[in-house]
């Protein structure tokens, strides 16, 4: 039965190595656990009108819609891939949740979907050619007093090929941190966290490698 389900799903969605599809992944799959850890981490920040940009198959959007239903007024899951959004619509319904296609860098996106009190963007920055333009779009979509929670893997630096087929580059930790301190984005407070597997910490421990960074930005 599991094999038949896996074949059916993968006939619809290509396995890129980047996409998380819980239905065909084992419960202890490291990639699945790592992604879910980020959604659990951000749950306390989620309120009001919420955007999950580059939401993928939609499992995380639905999880938060359920977990934070008492403080969410509306939630949008947006992804650039139409097939992925179609999959999300069919598999992850919630009355507070809407899925639609959209490009994070599209200047018309704000006109089409409005602004938000909370924006989540996990593992997205490395997929766009200009991380500064991307962050500017996120700031523009975020309401005053709102919160942006964003994550990305660390690498060799901006403009340097990283060997990942779907990544333009991967920022260094220093580049990631300095990006959010630019005044044009209007963030009044930024907190940084570091992820190793399912563990997300504000202070790095000696001898522990943290391949991913998260920023919690308040406008």
XYZ file of N, CA, C and O in Angstrom:
876
model
N 0.830 -1.203 0.000
C 0.000 0.000 0.000
C 0.868 1.258 0.000
O 0.623 2.211 -0.718
N 1.917 1.250 0.846
C 2.827 2.391 0.915
C 3.503 2.627 -0.427
O 3.628 3.758 -0.895
N 3.922 1.541 -1.090
C 4.595 1.660 -2.377
C 3.669 2.241 -3.419
O 4.064 3.091 -4.222
N 2.411 1.809 -3.421
C 1.442 2.334 -4.386
C 1.209 3.822 -4.163
O 1.104 4.596 -5.114
N 1.143 4.230 -2.890
C 0.966 5.645 -2.576
C 2.163 6.444 -3.046
O 2.021 7.517 -3.637
N 3.364 5.918 -2.799
C 4.581 6.618 -3.210
C 4.628 6.795 -4.719
O 4.962 7.866 -5.232
N 4.278 5.750 -5.459
C 4.280 5.834 -6.916
C 3.273 6.864 -7.400
O 3.544 7.667 -8.298
N 2.084 6.881 -6.783
C 1.042 7.824 -7.186
C 1.461 9.257 -6.940
O 1.259 10.145 -7.771
N 2.075 9.504 -5.770
C 2.501 10.859 -5.444
C 3.617 11.328 -6.362
O 3.590 12.431 -6.905
N 4.628 10.487 -6.560
C 5.771 10.894 -7.351
C 5.446 11.013 -8.825
O 6.185 11.650 -9.577
N 4.335 10.398 -9.262
C 3.907 10.604 -10.646
C 3.361 12.008 -10.839
O 3.278 12.515 -11.950
N 2.979 12.647 -9.722
C 2.454 14.010 -9.774
C 3.552 15.030 -9.476
O 3.675 16.044 -10.142
N 4.375 14.741 -8.462
C 5.419 15.659 -8.041
C 6.791 15.034 -8.240
O 7.063 13.941 -7.755
N 7.657 15.742 -8.934
C 9.011 15.268 -9.167
C 9.817 15.317 -7.874
O 9.759 16.302 -7.126
N 10.564 14.264 -7.606
C 11.431 14.232 -6.435
C 12.717 14.989 -6.769
O 13.617 14.473 -7.406
N 12.793 16.247 -6.314
C 13.945 17.098 -6.609
C 15.027 16.982 -5.544
O 16.120 17.522 -5.707
N 14.714 16.293 -4.442
C 15.632 16.263 -3.313
C 15.442 17.447 -2.388
O 16.024 17.504 -1.308
N 14.634 18.415 -2.806
C 14.359 19.616 -2.024
C 12.961 19.577 -1.423
O 12.711 20.167 -0.379
N 12.060 18.897 -2.082
C 10.642 18.936 -1.712
C 10.335 17.931 -0.603
O 10.765 16.781 -0.645
N 9.600 18.372 0.391
C 9.189 17.513 1.497
C 7.760 17.043 1.261
O 6.837 17.855 1.142
N 7.583 15.721 1.183
C 6.265 15.116 0.958
C 6.044 14.103 2.073
O 6.442 12.938 1.956
N 5.453 14.507 3.188
C 5.347 13.619 4.349
C 4.711 12.268 4.055
O 5.087 11.261 4.666
N 3.760 12.222 3.121
C 3.042 10.971 2.844
C 3.949 9.854 2.342
O 3.627 8.677 2.492
N 5.066 10.203 1.736
C 5.940 9.176 1.170
C 7.307 9.147 1.858
O 8.247 8.537 1.359
N 7.403 9.796 3.018
C 8.656 9.821 3.754
C 8.492 9.062 5.068
O 7.430 9.104 5.693
N 9.534 8.385 5.489
C 9.497 7.685 6.757
C 9.465 8.703 7.910
O 10.014 9.797 7.790
N 8.816 8.352 9.023
C 8.675 9.310 10.129
C 9.991 9.874 10.647
O 10.025 10.999 11.129
N 11.069 9.108 10.546
C 12.362 9.566 11.049
C 13.262 10.123 9.946
O 14.464 10.296 10.155
N 12.703 10.419 8.790
C 13.476 11.037 7.719
C 14.048 12.366 8.210
O 13.318 13.237 8.694
N 15.345 12.541 8.090
C 16.005 13.722 8.624
C 15.513 15.024 8.018
O 15.346 16.022 8.723
N 15.278 15.027 6.704
C 14.816 16.245 6.046
C 13.434 16.635 6.551
O 13.164 17.814 6.820
N 12.553 15.648 6.686
C 11.200 15.910 7.190
C 11.253 16.465 8.610
O 10.596 17.465 8.930
N 12.037 15.842 9.484
C 12.120 16.291 10.867
C 12.707 17.697 10.965
O 12.255 18.522 11.765
N 13.703 17.972 10.133
C 14.335 19.292 10.130
C 13.342 20.380 9.739
O 13.282 21.445 10.360
N 12.556 20.098 8.694
C 11.565 21.078 8.242
C 10.461 21.269 9.275
O 10.033 22.400 9.543
N 9.977 20.175 9.858
C 8.914 20.293 10.852
C 9.401 21.027 12.095
O 8.628 21.732 12.752
N 10.677 20.862 12.423
C 11.231 21.581 13.578
C 11.094 23.091 13.394
O 10.817 23.822 14.350
N 11.274 23.562 12.167
C 11.144 24.996 11.913
C 9.697 25.461 12.086
O 9.450 26.564 12.595
N 8.752 24.655 11.647
C 7.346 25.036 11.822
C 6.953 25.029 13.295
O 6.206 25.909 13.757
N 7.447 24.058 14.067
C 7.188 24.055 15.507
C 7.836 25.275 16.163
O 7.241 25.914 17.040
N 9.047 25.585 15.731
C 9.762 26.731 16.295
C 8.997 28.036 16.090
O 8.913 28.869 17.003
N 8.451 28.226 14.893
C 7.836 29.518 14.575
C 6.415 29.655 15.103
O 5.871 30.773 15.124
N 5.797 28.568 15.549
C 4.388 28.610 15.951
C 4.063 29.719 16.951
O 3.050 30.415 16.788
N 4.868 29.957 17.983
C 4.526 31.020 18.935
C 4.501 32.421 18.329
O 3.884 33.333 18.900
N 5.152 32.613 17.197
C 5.191 33.927 16.552
C 4.005 34.158 15.614
O 3.775 35.288 15.184
N 3.289 33.096 15.289
C 2.269 33.159 14.251
C 0.967 33.720 14.801
O 0.407 33.209 15.772
N 0.458 34.765 14.139
C -0.804 35.379 14.556
C -1.371 36.176 13.388
O -0.678 36.484 12.416
N -2.637 36.543 13.500
C -3.278 37.412 12.527
C -3.361 36.810 11.140
O -3.661 35.633 10.969
N -3.075 37.624 10.172
C -3.079 37.182 8.768
C -1.671 36.683 8.445
O -0.700 37.412 8.605
N -1.574 35.439 7.962
C -0.283 34.757 7.868
C 0.022 34.349 6.430
O -0.855 33.846 5.714
N 1.258 34.527 6.022
C 1.747 34.087 4.715
C 2.874 33.095 4.901
O 3.853 33.375 5.591
N 2.732 31.928 4.279
C 3.820 30.941 4.193
C 4.293 30.953 2.744
O 3.674 30.338 1.878
N 5.356 31.701 2.474
C 5.825 31.879 1.107
C 6.802 30.758 0.749
O 7.664 30.407 1.542
N 6.630 30.180 -0.443
C 7.341 28.969 -0.845
C 6.942 27.833 0.092
O 7.778 27.158 0.694
N 5.638 27.634 0.213
C 5.066 26.701 1.186
C 5.252 25.244 0.808
O 5.003 24.350 1.617
N 5.683 24.967 -0.433
C 5.844 23.582 -0.851
C 4.524 22.839 -0.852
O 3.498 23.386 -1.256
N 4.538 21.602 -0.378
C 3.339 20.759 -0.456
C 2.259 21.155 0.538
O 1.159 20.610 0.482
N 2.555 22.065 1.458
C 1.511 22.629 2.302
C 1.333 22.014 3.675
O 0.496 22.476 4.460
N 2.120 21.004 3.996
C 1.978 20.321 5.286
C 2.217 21.269 6.458
O 1.520 21.232 7.480
N 3.214 22.160 6.334
C 3.539 23.087 7.409
C 2.482 24.168 7.574
O 2.158 24.563 8.706
N 1.942 24.628 6.464
C 0.872 25.629 6.518
C -0.336 25.070 7.249
O -0.942 25.740 8.096
N -0.696 23.830 6.929
C -1.836 23.209 7.595
C -1.552 22.985 9.079
O -2.429 23.209 9.929
N -0.348 22.547 9.399
C 0.024 22.337 10.801
C -0.182 23.615 11.607
O -0.768 23.595 12.700
N 0.280 24.752 11.076
C 0.151 26.012 11.804
C -1.290 26.500 11.847
O -1.718 27.075 12.849
N -2.035 26.271 10.765
C -3.450 26.663 10.761
C -4.199 25.941 11.878
O -5.071 26.522 12.549
N -3.858 24.679 12.102
C -4.480 23.914 13.181
C -3.959 24.360 14.550
O -4.722 24.597 15.483
N -2.640 24.451 14.663
C -2.020 24.730 15.957
C -2.327 26.137 16.465
O -2.406 26.367 17.677
N -2.499 27.085 15.547
C -2.693 28.489 15.923
C -4.051 29.025 15.487
O -4.225 30.236 15.304
N -5.020 28.145 15.365
C -6.338 28.530 14.845
C -7.022 29.607 15.676
O -7.834 30.378 15.150
N -6.675 29.700 16.942
C -7.330 30.691 17.801
C -6.761 32.096 17.647
O -7.366 33.061 18.122
N -5.600 32.208 16.999
C -4.989 33.534 16.840
C -4.739 33.894 15.383
O -4.247 34.975 15.078
N -5.088 32.980 14.475
C -4.960 33.248 13.043
C -6.312 33.686 12.491
O -7.341 33.070 12.775
N -6.306 34.728 11.679
C -7.542 35.148 11.008
C -7.640 34.570 9.601
O -8.732 34.289 9.109
N -6.484 34.408 8.952
C -6.433 33.869 7.589
C -4.997 33.458 7.298
O -4.058 34.100 7.769
N -4.835 32.384 6.539
C -3.489 31.925 6.208
C -3.398 31.615 4.732
O -4.261 30.936 4.169
N -2.325 32.109 4.101
C -2.054 31.848 2.694
C -0.796 31.004 2.569
O 0.243 31.335 3.150
N -0.877 29.923 1.799
C 0.297 29.169 1.393
C 0.558 29.461 -0.071
O -0.311 29.203 -0.918
N 1.703 30.024 -0.376
C 2.022 30.447 -1.746
C 3.282 29.736 -2.216
O 4.281 29.673 -1.490
N 3.230 29.204 -3.434
C 4.390 28.545 -4.022
C 4.398 28.815 -5.519
O 3.340 28.958 -6.137
N 5.589 28.861 -6.102
C 5.715 29.183 -7.519
C 5.312 28.019 -8.422
O 4.994 28.207 -9.595
N 5.293 26.801 -7.880
C 5.020 25.599 -8.669
C 3.537 25.254 -8.630
O 2.989 24.921 -7.574
N 2.877 25.301 -9.778
C 1.442 25.035 -9.851
C 1.097 23.604 -9.453
O 0.083 23.358 -8.789
N 1.930 22.632 -9.834
C 1.663 21.241 -9.478
C 1.744 21.034 -7.966
O 0.960 20.275 -7.384
N 2.691 21.709 -7.342
C 2.831 21.595 -5.896
C 1.631 22.200 -5.184
O 1.126 21.642 -4.207
N 1.159 23.334 -5.663
C -0.018 23.967 -5.074
C -1.255 23.092 -5.276
O -2.093 22.954 -4.367
N -1.383 22.480 -6.429
C -2.503 21.573 -6.671
C -2.464 20.416 -5.673
O -3.506 20.010 -5.133
N -1.278 19.900 -5.411
C -1.116 18.825 -4.433
C -1.515 19.316 -3.039
O -2.214 18.618 -2.288
N -1.079 20.509 -2.674
C -1.394 21.074 -1.359
C -2.900 21.230 -1.176
O -3.450 20.900 -0.121
N -3.563 21.725 -2.193
C -5.019 21.926 -2.124
C -5.733 20.599 -1.881
O -6.693 20.513 -1.100
N -5.250 19.543 -2.523
C -5.909 18.238 -2.423
C -5.602 17.509 -1.117
O -6.388 16.663 -0.683
N -4.468 17.825 -0.473
C -4.032 17.039 0.675
C -4.050 17.778 2.012
O -4.035 17.120 3.061
N -4.090 19.105 2.028
C -3.904 19.811 3.284
C -4.952 20.905 3.507
O -4.637 22.062 3.749
N -6.187 20.502 3.485
C -7.290 21.451 3.694
C -7.369 21.904 5.152
O -7.150 21.136 6.082
N -7.705 23.161 5.319
C -8.110 23.715 6.606
C -8.963 24.946 6.308
O -8.652 25.698 5.365
N -10.029 25.176 7.071
C -10.924 26.303 6.759
C -10.265 27.676 6.807
O -10.749 28.613 6.152
N -9.170 27.811 7.539
C -8.474 29.104 7.599
C -7.408 29.253 6.516
O -6.819 30.319 6.368
N -7.169 28.183 5.757
C -6.015 28.117 4.865
C -6.409 28.174 3.395
O -7.323 27.480 2.956
N -5.686 29.007 2.644
C -5.856 29.091 1.204
C -4.498 28.878 0.536
O -3.484 29.404 1.014
N -4.489 28.135 -0.556
C -3.271 27.937 -1.330
C -3.418 28.602 -2.698
O -4.499 28.597 -3.291
N -2.310 29.136 -3.196
C -2.312 29.721 -4.536
C -0.877 29.797 -5.045
O 0.081 29.807 -4.277
N -0.753 29.864 -6.366
C 0.564 30.037 -6.967
C 0.986 31.502 -6.879
O 0.147 32.408 -6.868
N 2.281 31.718 -6.803
C 2.787 33.075 -6.752
C 4.303 33.070 -6.699
O 4.925 32.111 -6.226
N 4.894 34.141 -7.187
C 6.343 34.313 -7.214
C 6.727 35.325 -6.137
O 6.223 36.451 -6.125
N 7.605 34.938 -5.253
C 8.009 35.817 -4.153
C 8.603 37.129 -4.643
O 8.544 38.142 -3.941
N 9.178 37.136 -5.841
C 9.804 38.348 -6.375
C 8.871 39.157 -7.268
O 9.271 40.201 -7.796
N 7.644 38.710 -7.429
C 6.678 39.393 -8.289
C 6.249 40.706 -7.626
O 5.667 40.689 -6.535
N 6.510 41.861 -8.246
C 6.123 43.138 -7.635
C 4.613 43.311 -7.499
O 4.150 44.160 -6.733
N 3.828 42.511 -8.240
C 2.370 42.610 -8.165
C 1.769 41.702 -7.092
O 0.551 41.714 -6.883
N 2.593 40.919 -6.407
C 2.068 39.972 -5.427
C 1.327 40.682 -4.297
O 0.281 40.213 -3.841
N 1.841 41.826 -3.870
C 1.185 42.575 -2.792
C -0.216 43.010 -3.205
O -1.160 42.927 -2.401
N -0.373 43.447 -4.436
C -1.685 43.849 -4.936
C -2.641 42.659 -4.975
O -3.837 42.797 -4.702
N -2.102 41.492 -5.286
C -2.933 40.306 -5.459
C -3.353 39.662 -4.138
O -4.473 39.158 -4.023
N -2.470 39.670 -3.126
C -2.802 38.955 -1.893
C -2.786 39.833 -0.649
O -3.160 39.384 0.435
N -2.365 41.090 -0.758
C -2.390 41.987 0.377
C -1.161 41.879 1.264
O -0.124 41.361 0.862
N -1.295 42.360 2.496
C -0.191 42.360 3.447
C -0.535 41.464 4.637
O -1.691 41.081 4.828
N 0.494 41.187 5.476
C 0.339 40.150 6.490
C 0.948 40.561 7.829
O 1.872 41.365 7.889
N 0.410 39.950 8.887
C 0.930 40.169 10.236
C 2.097 39.239 10.541
O 2.941 39.556 11.378
N 2.114 38.082 9.882
C 3.199 37.119 10.042
C 3.580 36.565 8.676
O 2.693 36.195 7.901
N 4.869 36.524 8.391
C 5.348 35.907 7.148
C 6.404 34.864 7.514
O 7.320 35.129 8.291
N 6.269 33.689 6.917
C 7.220 32.599 7.095
C 7.874 32.313 5.764
O 7.200 32.233 4.733
N 9.185 32.146 5.770
C 9.908 31.842 4.536
C 11.058 30.913 4.871
O 12.123 31.354 5.295
N 10.817 29.627 4.706
C 11.821 28.634 5.047
C 12.498 28.089 3.805
O 11.831 27.622 2.883
N 13.818 28.165 3.799
C 14.620 27.623 2.698
C 14.188 28.197 1.351
O 13.925 27.464 0.405
N 14.110 29.508 1.277
C 13.687 30.194 0.050
C 14.782 31.086 -0.515
O 14.992 31.138 -1.726
N 15.493 31.799 0.336
C 16.458 32.802 -0.115
C 17.507 32.238 -1.057
O 17.942 32.918 -1.990
N 17.909 30.995 -0.810
C 18.948 30.398 -1.645
C 18.448 30.066 -3.053
O 19.239 29.793 -3.956
N 17.127 30.112 -3.234
C 16.527 29.774 -4.527
C 16.277 31.001 -5.411
O 15.752 30.859 -6.510
N 16.613 32.178 -4.921
C 16.396 33.393 -5.704
C 17.754 34.037 -6.007
O 18.691 33.939 -5.201
N 17.893 34.695 -7.150
C 19.191 35.258 -7.533
C 19.625 36.451 -6.691
O 20.818 36.723 -6.584
N 18.657 37.172 -6.112
C 18.982 38.394 -5.372
C 18.310 38.335 -4.001
O 17.115 38.616 -3.877
N 19.046 37.972 -2.976
C 18.471 37.848 -1.636
C 18.043 39.206 -1.085
O 17.091 39.296 -0.308
N 18.712 40.269 -1.511
C 18.331 41.607 -1.043
C 16.963 42.003 -1.595
O 16.125 42.552 -0.867
N 16.745 41.747 -2.880
C 15.444 42.042 -3.482
C 14.348 41.196 -2.842
O 13.229 41.664 -2.602
N 14.679 39.944 -2.549
C 13.714 39.058 -1.909
C 13.312 39.592 -0.535
O 12.124 39.664 -0.197
N 14.296 39.999 0.266
C 13.988 40.497 1.601
C 13.199 41.801 1.529
O 12.320 42.057 2.362
N 13.481 42.612 0.521
C 12.721 43.841 0.325
C 11.258 43.533 0.042
O 10.353 44.202 0.561
N 10.996 42.502 -0.757
C 9.614 42.079 -1.052
C 8.928 41.595 0.228
O 7.762 41.898 0.482
N 9.647 40.833 1.040
C 9.056 40.321 2.276
C 8.704 41.473 3.220
O 7.631 41.484 3.835
N 9.595 42.453 3.319
C 9.335 43.609 4.170
C 8.124 44.390 3.670
O 7.312 44.873 4.470
N 7.991 44.491 2.366
C 6.869 45.223 1.778
C 5.541 44.523 2.048
O 4.495 45.175 2.172
N 5.574 43.192 2.151
C 4.346 42.419 2.408
C 4.001 42.359 3.895
O 2.908 41.917 4.260
N 4.918 42.782 4.769
C 4.745 42.665 6.214
C 4.150 43.949 6.794
O 4.644 45.042 6.553
N 3.096 43.780 7.576
C 2.457 44.930 8.216
C 3.349 45.515 9.306
O 4.149 44.795 9.918
N 3.216 46.811 9.595
C 3.910 47.383 10.756
C 3.529 46.610 12.016
O 2.358 46.287 12.233
N 4.524 46.295 12.835
C 4.280 45.490 14.022
C 4.279 43.996 13.750
O 4.132 43.190 14.680
N 4.450 43.604 12.486
C 4.418 42.195 12.107
C 5.752 41.496 12.303
O 6.772 42.122 12.606
N 5.733 40.171 12.109
C 6.922 39.346 12.323
C 7.225 38.501 11.096
O 6.330 37.851 10.544
N 8.480 38.522 10.678
C 8.983 37.663 9.610
C 9.916 36.631 10.220
O 10.840 36.976 10.958
N 9.657 35.348 9.929
C 10.551 34.275 10.362
C 11.115 33.632 9.100
O 10.357 33.146 8.250
N 12.421 33.632 8.970
C 13.059 33.227 7.723
C 14.256 32.320 8.028
O 14.914 32.480 9.053
N 14.512 31.354 7.147
C 15.665 30.472 7.341
C 16.369 30.230 6.013
O 15.765 30.357 4.935
N 17.647 29.850 6.112
C 18.420 29.522 4.912
C 19.655 28.717 5.331
O 20.142 28.865 6.455
N 20.159 27.869 4.448
C 21.411 27.174 4.756
C 22.609 28.089 4.559
O 22.601 28.964 3.696
N 23.637 27.883 5.342
C 24.877 28.630 5.183
C 25.765 27.952 4.146
O 25.691 26.744 3.933
N 26.601 28.782 3.486
C 27.490 28.234 2.483
C 28.714 29.099 2.276
O 29.169 29.796 3.184
N 29.214 29.100 1.039
C 30.464 29.793 0.729
C 30.293 31.293 0.531
O 31.266 32.043 0.561
N 29.059 31.734 0.281
C 28.858 33.167 0.160
C 28.060 33.585 -1.064
O 27.876 32.820 -2.006
N 27.609 34.804 -1.027
C 26.797 35.385 -2.103
C 27.570 35.392 -3.424
O 28.710 35.828 -3.499
N 26.931 34.876 -4.474
C 27.528 34.872 -5.799
C 28.476 33.734 -6.078
O 29.018 33.629 -7.180
N 28.686 32.866 -5.092
C 29.611 31.738 -5.255
C 28.802 30.458 -5.464
O 27.984 30.104 -4.616
N 28.984 29.761 -6.580
C 28.243 28.509 -6.811
C 28.456 27.535 -5.654
O 29.565 27.386 -5.142
N 27.358 26.878 -5.260
C 27.433 26.021 -4.072
C 27.290 24.542 -4.407
O 27.290 23.705 -3.500
N 27.124 24.212 -5.683
C 27.016 22.815 -6.068
C 25.631 22.230 -5.931
O 25.414 21.054 -6.241
N 24.676 23.034 -5.471
C 23.288 22.594 -5.368
C 22.532 23.042 -6.615
O 22.501 24.231 -6.936
N 21.910 22.105 -7.288
C 21.279 22.396 -8.581
C 20.252 23.516 -8.498
O 20.140 24.343 -9.416
N 19.499 23.574 -7.426
C 18.399 24.530 -7.335
C 18.727 25.753 -6.481
O 17.860 26.559 -6.196
N 19.993 25.898 -6.077
C 20.397 27.042 -5.270
C 21.292 27.964 -6.100
O 22.262 27.519 -6.713
N 20.964 29.244 -6.098
C 21.840 30.201 -6.770
C 23.159 30.333 -6.014
O 24.228 30.413 -6.609
N 23.063 30.389 -4.706
C 24.232 30.448 -3.827
C 23.726 30.249 -2.408
O 22.519 30.173 -2.162
N 24.654 30.172 -1.466
C 24.290 30.076 -0.049
C 25.114 31.095 0.718
O 26.343 31.105 0.637
N 24.432 31.966 1.462
C 25.108 33.031 2.188
C 25.993 32.472 3.299
O 25.709 31.417 3.863
N 27.038 33.202 3.603
C 27.793 32.886 4.808
C 26.975 33.342 6.015
O 26.023 34.133 5.890
N 27.355 32.875 7.185
C 26.650 33.309 8.395
C 26.754 34.826 8.564
O 25.767 35.495 8.907
N 27.916 35.383 8.303
C 28.111 36.827 8.449
C 27.242 37.603 7.466
O 26.659 38.643 7.827
N 27.126 37.129 6.230
C 26.282 37.794 5.239
C 24.815 37.726 5.648
O 24.069 38.696 5.482
N 24.404 36.579 6.152
C 23.015 36.399 6.594
C 22.682 37.373 7.715
O 21.657 38.067 7.674
N 23.537 37.463 8.707
C 23.284 38.344 9.849
C 23.273 39.815 9.424
O 22.376 40.580 9.802
N 24.246 40.217 8.627
C 24.346 41.627 8.248
C 23.192 42.069 7.355
O 22.791 43.236 7.376
N 22.632 41.133 6.597
C 21.535 41.461 5.674
C 20.368 42.106 6.399
O 19.761 43.065 5.910
N 20.036 41.620 7.580
C 18.831 42.066 8.281
C 19.019 43.367 9.040
O 18.054 43.934 9.544
N 20.246 43.831 9.109
C 20.515 45.076 9.819
C 20.491 46.292 8.886
O 20.757 47.416 9.333
N 20.200 46.071 7.614
C 20.116 47.196 6.677
C 18.843 47.997 6.956
O 17.747 47.426 7.049
N 18.949 49.317 7.089
C 17.789 50.132 7.507
C 16.635 50.146 6.515
O 15.489 50.401 6.914
N 16.893 49.874 5.241
C 15.822 49.962 4.250
C 14.712 48.933 4.451
O 13.607 49.100 3.936
N 14.994 47.868 5.221
C 13.965 46.848 5.428
C 13.030 47.188 6.581
O 11.959 46.595 6.707
N 13.420 48.114 7.411
C 12.529 48.598 8.456
C 12.324 47.667 9.630
O 11.308 47.772 10.333
N 13.268 46.773 9.901
C 13.124 45.865 11.027
C 13.637 46.542 12.301
O 14.785 46.968 12.369
N 12.791 46.628 13.304
C 13.183 47.267 14.558
C 13.940 46.314 15.470
O 14.733 46.745 16.311
N 13.672 45.030 15.332
C 14.321 44.051 16.204
C 14.524 42.758 15.434
O 13.615 42.291 14.750
N 15.717 42.193 15.513
C 16.023 40.935 14.827
C 16.739 40.002 15.797
O 17.712 40.401 16.443
N 16.246 38.770 15.899
C 16.890 37.743 16.712
C 17.355 36.619 15.803
O 16.634 36.231 14.873
N 18.534 36.088 16.070
C 19.097 35.035 15.222
C 19.169 33.711 15.981
O 19.440 33.671 17.183
N 18.915 32.642 15.216
C 18.944 31.292 15.765
C 19.708 30.392 14.793
O 19.870 30.729 13.613
N 20.141 29.246 15.303
C 20.965 28.345 14.510
C 20.422 26.923 14.649
O 20.053 26.498 15.739
N 20.390 26.205 13.521
C 19.752 24.894 13.505
C 20.728 23.783 13.154
O 21.498 23.880 12.203
N 20.646 22.713 13.927
C 21.355 21.471 13.650
C 20.347 20.351 13.827
O 19.931 20.047 14.943
N 19.889 19.751 12.717
C 18.843 18.739 12.795
C 17.558 19.337 13.321
O 17.083 20.343 12.802
N 17.014 18.759 14.382
C 15.774 19.290 14.952
C 16.048 20.329 16.033
O 15.111 20.930 16.571
N 17.311 20.550 16.345
C 17.675 21.473 17.420
C 17.872 22.879 16.862
O 18.656 23.091 15.933
N 17.163 23.853 17.441
C 17.279 25.256 17.051
C 17.638 26.053 18.297
O 16.895 26.037 19.288
N 18.765 26.753 18.261
C 19.292 27.414 19.446
C 19.681 28.859 19.149
O 20.105 29.178 18.038
N 19.571 29.698 20.160
C 19.961 31.104 20.006
C 21.453 31.304 20.243
O 22.032 32.289 19.777
N 22.062 30.390 20.964
C 23.496 30.448 21.239
C 24.151 29.172 20.752
O 23.720 28.073 21.119
N 25.181 29.311 19.952
C 25.863 28.135 19.423
C 26.749 27.503 20.488
O 27.440 28.201 21.227
N 26.711 26.173 20.532
C 27.555 25.437 21.467
C 28.889 25.086 20.812
O 28.944 24.814 19.608
N 29.926 25.065 21.579
C 31.249 24.697 21.072
C 31.226 23.278 20.516
O 30.659 22.362 21.120
N 31.834 23.113 19.359
C 31.951 21.792 18.768
C 30.737 21.314 18.002
O 30.735 20.192 17.486
N 29.695 22.148 17.916
C 28.480 21.769 17.196
C 28.403 22.550 15.890
O 28.566 23.773 15.879
N 28.182 21.843 14.792
C 28.049 22.487 13.481
C 26.592 22.836 13.235
O 25.708 21.997 13.367
N 26.349 24.097 12.890
C 24.995 24.570 12.607
C 24.922 24.963 11.130
O 25.342 26.055 10.750
N 24.354 24.105 10.283
C 24.351 24.376 8.849
C 23.288 25.355 8.392
O 23.325 25.812 7.261
N 22.344 25.690 9.276
C 21.268 26.590 8.888
C 21.091 27.708 9.895
O 21.330 27.538 11.091
N 20.646 28.862 9.390
C 20.360 29.989 10.240
C 18.915 30.436 10.122
O 18.297 30.266 9.057
N 18.368 30.975 11.193
C 17.022 31.529 11.193
C 17.073 32.939 11.751
O 17.879 33.240 12.637
N 16.207 33.774 11.240
C 16.074 35.138 11.758
C 14.603 35.407 12.053
O 13.727 35.070 11.257
N 14.345 35.993 13.212
C 13.006 36.421 13.588
C 13.035 37.941 13.602
O 13.732 38.550 14.426
N 12.314 38.548 12.660
C 12.393 39.987 12.435
C 11.058 40.646 12.771
O 10.014 40.243 12.243
N 11.113 41.659 13.602
C 9.908 42.400 13.957
C 9.981 43.791 13.346
O 10.963 44.499 13.498
N 8.914 44.151 12.660
C 8.893 45.421 11.921
C 8.305 46.547 12.795
O 7.335 46.309 13.504
